[in-house]
């Protein structure tokens, strides 16, 4: 920002900007207005507001949280609004001062793969979760990649795009971020609302049927403990099913038919989530799609346990409860600040997006990744 004249602020003035309506932070003497970034922060706005009006140099370097990439500092570069006044009332800095150097000596020009110890995907160059939420310039992105124009409905662009499978897979796994916290248009018509699902719809839609199913099935048990054990078995079966569906259906990827039918179905089922991973309304499964996927498993459960309806129903309800936990966990991993154990899971799942989508298929846990050898090796647990 050469040549730009920026104002100075007193420490008290910066501290007064500590709300969601006006959120300032500092690094050294640089003052940043990050209000517009609150809703886009991968850890949730609360995590940013915790440091509103304060210096964030230490938290940006805190590996117990996560190491921030240069993308975080690029966001700050764009949010520079002034400088802290020194004791003599002057700004200790220049308009084109180091927006990131004060925090940890990084430069926004650092290459992800320059041997500095930062793990990065060799194709996308992504190295941490901030990369997922860097706002995409729609026009530049379309001119550069000739893939999808985020200004227009996506469905027909995928259907009519004539993309090869190789090109499609390369592009759909390069995350974009839709500006303003809104959802990109998928259909652009009366079908649009059916493609969006707030997270709270999941427990409201499926919690009561699970409770009712367990109530009906309870009549077939002489012991509540036995029913509870079978319910837990259903939850455990779900964890394996979650892993299998994510790995072999959602990431069918290179086994896709190389035609627009296969590519479009992939995009609707899971591709759009990898393309726009921070879209709040396409993080959980729409009820209409869940019914289609869940119905065959109802039939399967009652076929396998044909001799006892109560056993089959209880195990099935356990599976549906496991799904509810999965979808809520998935949403919170993308958009909420979480307790320590979940922070580890959050880093693990987001690395599946920004580091290597061909590994790390567990969402509610990494148990089956460990069992089947698909764990993300570069994601190290916090000591």
Coordinates of C-alpha atoms in Angstrom, one line a residue:
X1 CA 0.0 0.0 0.0
X2 CA 2.7 2.5 -0.9
X3 CA 1.8 6.2 -0.6
X4 CA -1.3 5.6 1.5
X5 CA -1.6 7.8 4.5
X6 CA -3.1 6.1 7.5
X7 CA -4.2 7.6 10.9
X8 CA -2.8 6.9 14.3
X9 CA -4.7 5.4 17.2
X10 CA -4.1 5.5 20.9
X11 CA -4.1 2.2 22.8
X12 CA -7.4 3.2 24.4
X13 CA -9.0 3.8 21.1
X14 CA -7.9 0.4 19.8
X15 CA -9.2 -1.3 22.9
X16 CA -12.6 0.3 22.4
X17 CA -13.1 -1.6 19.1
X18 CA -13.8 -4.9 20.8
X19 CA -17.2 -6.0 19.5
X20 CA -18.6 -7.9 16.5
X21 CA -19.6 -4.6 15.0
X22 CA -16.1 -3.1 15.1
X23 CA -13.2 -5.4 15.9
X24 CA -9.6 -4.1 15.8
X25 CA -6.4 -6.0 16.6
X26 CA -2.8 -5.1 16.6
X27 CA 0.6 -6.6 15.7
X28 CA 3.3 -4.4 17.2
X29 CA 2.3 -0.9 16.1
X30 CA 0.1 -1.9 13.2
X31 CA -3.6 -1.7 13.7
X32 CA -6.0 -3.9 11.7
X33 CA -9.8 -3.8 11.3
X34 CA -10.8 -7.5 11.1
X35 CA -14.6 -7.0 11.5
X36 CA -15.4 -8.3 8.0
X37 CA -13.3 -11.4 8.6
X38 CA -15.1 -12.6 11.8
X39 CA -17.7 -14.8 10.1
X40 CA -15.1 -16.3 7.8
X41 CA -12.6 -17.3 10.4
X42 CA -12.3 -21.1 10.4
X43 CA -12.2 -21.3 14.2
X44 CA -15.4 -19.1 14.5
X45 CA -15.8 -15.5 15.3
X46 CA -15.7 -16.0 19.1
X47 CA -12.0 -16.9 18.8
X48 CA -11.2 -13.6 17.1
X49 CA -13.4 -11.6 19.5
X50 CA -11.5 -13.0 22.4
X51 CA -8.5 -10.9 21.2
X52 CA -10.5 -7.9 20.1
X53 CA -8.7 -4.7 20.9
X54 CA -5.5 -6.6 21.8
X55 CA -2.2 -7.6 20.3
X56 CA -2.3 -10.9 18.5
X57 CA 1.4 -11.5 17.7
X58 CA 1.7 -14.3 20.3
X59 CA -1.5 -16.2 19.4
X60 CA -0.4 -16.2 15.7
X61 CA 2.7 -18.0 16.7
X62 CA 1.0 -20.4 19.2
X63 CA 1.5 -23.9 17.9
X64 CA -0.9 -25.3 20.6
X65 CA -3.6 -23.6 18.5
X66 CA -2.1 -24.0 15.1
X67 CA 0.6 -22.3 13.1
X68 CA -0.9 -19.6 10.9
X69 CA 0.2 -19.5 7.3
X70 CA 1.2 -16.5 5.2
X71 CA -2.5 -16.3 4.1
X72 CA -3.4 -15.1 7.5
X73 CA -1.0 -12.3 7.2
X74 CA -2.2 -11.5 3.7
X75 CA -5.7 -11.0 5.2
X76 CA -4.1 -8.7 7.8
X77 CA -2.3 -6.8 5.0
X78 CA -5.6 -6.0 3.4
X79 CA -7.1 -4.9 6.8
X80 CA -4.4 -2.4 7.9
X81 CA -6.2 0.8 9.0
X82 CA -3.5 2.7 10.9
X83 CA -0.8 2.6 13.5
X84 CA -0.5 2.9 17.3
X85 CA 0.7 6.2 18.4
X86 CA 4.0 6.1 20.3
X87 CA 4.5 8.0 23.6
X88 CA 5.2 11.2 21.7
X89 CA 2.0 10.9 19.7
X90 CA 3.5 9.8 16.4
X91 CA 3.0 6.5 14.5
X92 CA 5.8 4.1 14.9
X93 CA 5.5 2.6 11.4
X94 CA 4.9 3.4 7.8
X95 CA 1.9 2.9 5.5
X96 CA 3.7 0.0 3.8
X97 CA 5.1 -1.4 7.1
X98 CA 5.6 -5.1 7.8
X99 CA 2.1 -6.4 8.4
X100 CA 3.4 -9.9 9.2
X101 CA 7.0 -9.5 10.2
X102 CA 6.2 -8.2 13.7
X103 CA 4.4 -11.5 14.5
X104 CA 7.0 -14.1 13.5
X105 CA 9.3 -12.8 10.8
X106 CA 7.4 -14.5 8.0
X107 CA 6.9 -12.8 4.7
X108 CA 3.8 -13.2 2.6
X109 CA 6.1 -14.2 -0.2
X110 CA 7.3 -17.3 1.6
X111 CA 6.9 -20.4 -0.6
X112 CA 5.1 -23.3 1.1
X113 CA 7.6 -25.8 -0.2
X114 CA 10.8 -23.9 0.5
X115 CA 12.1 -26.2 3.1
X116 CA 11.0 -24.1 6.1
X117 CA 9.3 -27.1 7.7
X118 CA 5.7 -26.1 6.7
X119 CA 3.8 -29.0 5.2
X120 CA 2.0 -28.1 2.0
X121 CA 0.1 -29.9 -0.6
X122 CA 2.3 -30.1 -3.7
X123 CA -0.5 -29.3 -6.1
X124 CA -2.5 -26.7 -4.3
X125 CA 0.3 -25.2 -2.2
X126 CA -2.1 -25.0 0.8
X127 CA -0.6 -25.4 4.2
X128 CA -3.1 -24.5 6.9
X129 CA -6.8 -23.8 7.5
X130 CA -6.6 -20.1 6.8
X131 CA -6.1 -21.1 3.2
X132 CA -9.6 -22.3 3.1
X133 CA -11.1 -19.0 4.0
X134 CA -9.1 -16.6 1.9
X135 CA -11.8 -14.8 -0.1
X136 CA -11.7 -15.7 -3.8
X137 CA -11.7 -13.1 -6.4
X138 CA -14.5 -14.5 -8.7
X139 CA -13.4 -12.8 -11.9
X140 CA -9.7 -13.6 -11.5
X141 CA -10.4 -17.2 -10.5
X142 CA -12.5 -17.8 -13.5
X143 CA -10.1 -16.1 -15.9
X144 CA -7.2 -18.1 -14.5
X145 CA -8.7 -21.6 -14.3
X146 CA -11.6 -21.5 -16.8
X147 CA -13.6 -23.7 -14.4
X148 CA -16.7 -22.3 -12.6
X149 CA -17.8 -18.7 -12.4
X150 CA -18.9 -18.1 -8.8
X151 CA -21.2 -15.3 -9.9
X152 CA -23.5 -17.8 -11.7
X153 CA -25.4 -21.0 -10.8
X154 CA -22.9 -23.8 -10.5
X155 CA -25.0 -26.8 -11.5
X156 CA -25.5 -26.0 -15.2
X157 CA -21.8 -24.9 -15.4
X158 CA -20.7 -28.3 -14.3
X159 CA -23.3 -30.1 -16.5
X160 CA -22.5 -28.1 -19.6
X161 CA -18.8 -27.4 -18.9
X162 CA -17.4 -30.3 -20.9
X163 CA -14.7 -30.8 -18.3
X164 CA -12.5 -33.9 -18.4
X165 CA -12.5 -35.9 -15.2
X166 CA -8.8 -35.1 -14.6
X167 CA -9.4 -31.3 -15.0
X168 CA -12.5 -31.4 -12.8
X169 CA -10.9 -33.3 -10.0
X170 CA -7.9 -31.0 -10.0
X171 CA -10.1 -27.9 -9.8
X172 CA -12.8 -29.1 -7.4
X173 CA -10.1 -29.9 -4.8
X174 CA -8.7 -26.4 -4.9
X175 CA -10.9 -24.7 -2.3
X176 CA -12.5 -21.4 -3.0
X177 CA -14.2 -19.1 -0.5
X178 CA -17.5 -17.3 -1.4
X179 CA -17.4 -13.7 -0.3
X180 CA -19.5 -12.2 2.5
X181 CA -20.3 -15.5 4.3
X182 CA -23.1 -16.3 1.8
X183 CA -23.6 -19.5 -0.2
X184 CA -22.7 -19.7 -3.9
X185 CA -25.7 -20.2 -6.2
X186 CA -26.1 -23.9 -7.0
X187 CA -29.3 -24.0 -9.0
X188 CA -30.4 -20.4 -9.1
X189 CA -34.1 -21.3 -9.1
X190 CA -36.8 -22.9 -6.9
X191 CA -34.5 -25.8 -6.1
X192 CA -32.0 -23.6 -4.4
X193 CA -33.5 -23.8 -0.9
X194 CA -33.4 -27.6 -1.1
X195 CA -29.6 -27.4 -1.5
X196 CA -29.1 -25.5 1.8
X197 CA -29.4 -27.0 5.2
X198 CA -28.6 -25.1 8.5
X199 CA -26.9 -27.4 11.1
X200 CA -29.8 -27.3 13.5
X201 CA -32.1 -29.0 11.1
X202 CA -30.3 -32.3 11.6
X203 CA -31.1 -33.0 15.3
X204 CA -34.6 -31.5 14.8
X205 CA -35.4 -33.7 11.8
X206 CA -33.8 -37.0 12.9
X207 CA -33.8 -36.9 16.7
X208 CA -37.5 -37.5 17.2
X209 CA -37.7 -40.5 14.8
X210 CA -34.7 -42.1 16.6
X211 CA -36.4 -41.6 20.0
X212 CA -39.7 -42.9 18.7
X213 CA -38.0 -46.0 17.1
X214 CA -36.2 -46.8 20.3
X215 CA -39.5 -46.4 22.2
X216 CA -41.3 -48.9 19.9
X217 CA -38.3 -51.3 19.9
X218 CA -38.1 -51.2 23.7
X219 CA -41.2 -53.4 24.0
X220 CA -39.3 -56.3 22.5
X221 CA -36.6 -56.2 25.3
X222 CA -36.8 -57.6 28.8
X223 CA -33.6 -55.6 29.7
X224 CA -33.0 -51.9 29.0
X225 CA -29.2 -52.7 29.2
X226 CA -29.4 -55.1 26.3
X227 CA -31.2 -52.5 24.2
X228 CA -28.6 -49.9 25.2
X229 CA -25.7 -52.3 24.2
X230 CA -27.3 -52.9 20.8
X231 CA -27.8 -49.1 20.4
X232 CA -24.1 -48.6 21.0
X233 CA -23.3 -51.3 18.5
X234 CA -25.3 -49.3 16.0
X235 CA -23.3 -46.2 16.7
X236 CA -20.1 -48.2 16.3
X237 CA -21.3 -49.6 13.0
X238 CA -22.0 -46.1 11.9
X239 CA -18.4 -45.0 12.5
X240 CA -17.2 -47.7 10.1
X241 CA -20.0 -46.8 7.6
X242 CA -19.0 -43.1 7.9
X243 CA -15.4 -43.9 7.0
X244 CA -16.5 -46.2 4.1
X245 CA -19.0 -43.8 2.6
X246 CA -16.5 -40.9 2.8
X247 CA -13.7 -42.9 1.3
X248 CA -15.4 -45.1 -1.3
X249 CA -18.5 -43.0 -2.3
X250 CA -17.8 -39.3 -1.6
X251 CA -14.2 -39.7 -2.8
X252 CA -14.9 -42.1 -5.6
X253 CA -12.8 -39.6 -7.5
X254 CA -10.5 -41.5 -10.0
X255 CA -13.1 -44.3 -10.4
X256 CA -15.6 -41.7 -11.7
X257 CA -17.0 -42.2 -15.2
X258 CA -15.3 -39.6 -17.4
X259 CA -18.6 -38.0 -18.5
X260 CA -20.8 -35.2 -17.3
X261 CA -23.3 -37.5 -15.5
X262 CA -20.6 -38.9 -13.2
X263 CA -18.9 -35.6 -12.7
X264 CA -22.1 -33.7 -11.9
X265 CA -23.3 -36.4 -9.5
X266 CA -19.9 -36.2 -7.8
X267 CA -20.1 -32.4 -7.5
X268 CA -23.6 -32.5 -6.0
X269 CA -22.7 -35.3 -3.5
X270 CA -19.4 -34.1 -2.2
X271 CA -17.4 -32.1 -4.7
X272 CA -19.2 -28.8 -3.9
X273 CA -18.1 -29.2 -0.3
X274 CA -14.5 -29.5 -1.2
X275 CA -14.8 -26.7 -3.7
X276 CA -16.5 -24.4 -1.1
X277 CA -15.5 -26.0 2.2
X278 CA -16.6 -23.0 4.4
X279 CA -20.1 -22.8 3.1
X280 CA -22.2 -23.0 6.3
X281 CA -25.3 -24.2 4.5
X282 CA -23.7 -27.1 2.6
X283 CA -21.8 -28.7 5.5
X284 CA -24.6 -31.1 6.6
X285 CA -26.6 -33.4 4.5
X286 CA -30.0 -32.1 3.2
X287 CA -32.8 -34.3 4.6
X288 CA -34.0 -35.3 1.1
X289 CA -30.6 -36.7 0.2
X290 CA -30.3 -38.4 3.6
X291 CA -33.6 -40.2 3.1
X292 CA -32.3 -41.6 -0.2
X293 CA -29.1 -42.9 1.4
X294 CA -30.6 -44.1 4.6
X295 CA -33.6 -46.0 3.2
X296 CA -31.5 -49.0 1.9
X297 CA -29.9 -49.4 5.3
X298 CA -33.3 -49.7 7.0
X299 CA -34.0 -52.6 4.6
X300 CA -30.5 -54.1 5.2
X301 CA -30.8 -54.0 9.0
X302 CA -34.1 -55.8 9.0
X303 CA -32.8 -58.3 6.5
X304 CA -29.8 -59.2 8.5
X305 CA -31.7 -59.4 11.8
X306 CA -34.9 -60.7 10.2
X307 CA -35.8 -62.8 13.3
X308 CA -36.2 -59.8 15.6
X309 CA -37.7 -56.4 14.6
X310 CA -36.7 -54.8 17.9
X311 CA -33.0 -55.7 17.5
X312 CA -32.9 -54.5 13.9
X313 CA -34.6 -51.2 14.8
X314 CA -32.5 -50.5 17.8
X315 CA -29.2 -51.1 15.9
X316 CA -30.6 -48.9 13.0
X317 CA -31.5 -46.1 15.4
X318 CA -28.0 -46.3 16.9
X319 CA -26.6 -45.8 13.4
X320 CA -28.9 -42.8 12.8
X321 CA -27.8 -41.3 16.1
X322 CA -24.2 -41.8 15.0
X323 CA -25.0 -40.0 11.8
X324 CA -26.5 -37.0 13.7
X325 CA -23.3 -36.8 15.8
X326 CA -21.3 -37.0 12.6
X327 CA -23.1 -34.2 10.8
X328 CA -23.0 -31.9 13.8
X329 CA -19.3 -32.6 14.4
X330 CA -18.6 -31.9 10.8
X331 CA -20.2 -28.5 11.0
X332 CA -18.5 -27.6 14.3
X333 CA -15.1 -28.7 13.0
X334 CA -15.4 -26.1 10.2
X335 CA -17.1 -23.2 12.1
X336 CA -16.6 -23.3 15.8
X337 CA -13.9 -22.8 18.4
X338 CA -13.6 -26.2 20.2
X339 CA -12.2 -27.8 23.4
X340 CA -8.7 -29.1 23.2
X341 CA -9.5 -32.7 22.0
X342 CA -11.8 -31.4 19.3
X343 CA -9.2 -28.9 18.2
X344 CA -7.0 -31.8 17.4
X345 CA -9.8 -33.3 15.4
X346 CA -10.5 -30.0 13.7
X347 CA -6.9 -29.7 12.5
X348 CA -7.0 -33.3 11.3
X349 CA -10.2 -32.8 9.3
X350 CA -9.3 -29.5 7.8
X351 CA -6.0 -30.9 6.7
X352 CA -8.1 -33.4 4.7
X353 CA -9.3 -30.3 2.8
X354 CA -6.2 -28.1 2.5
X355 CA -3.4 -30.7 2.6
X356 CA -4.4 -34.1 1.2
X357 CA -7.9 -35.0 0.3
X358 CA -6.8 -38.6 -0.5
X359 CA -6.2 -39.3 3.2
X360 CA -8.0 -38.5 6.5
X361 CA -11.5 -39.8 5.8
X362 CA -12.5 -40.0 9.5
X363 CA -14.6 -37.1 10.7
X364 CA -15.9 -38.0 14.1
X365 CA -12.6 -39.8 14.9
X366 CA -9.4 -41.0 13.2
X367 CA -9.8 -44.5 14.5
X368 CA -10.6 -46.2 11.1
X369 CA -7.9 -44.2 9.4
X370 CA -5.4 -45.7 11.8
X371 CA -6.8 -49.2 11.2
X372 CA -6.8 -49.0 7.4
X373 CA -3.6 -46.9 7.0
X374 CA -5.2 -43.7 5.6
X375 CA -4.2 -41.4 8.5
X376 CA -2.7 -38.1 7.5
X377 CA 0.9 -38.5 8.6
X378 CA 1.7 -34.8 8.6
X379 CA -0.9 -33.9 11.2
X380 CA 0.9 -34.3 14.6
X381 CA -1.0 -34.3 17.8
X382 CA -0.3 -31.4 20.2
X383 CA 1.9 -32.5 23.1

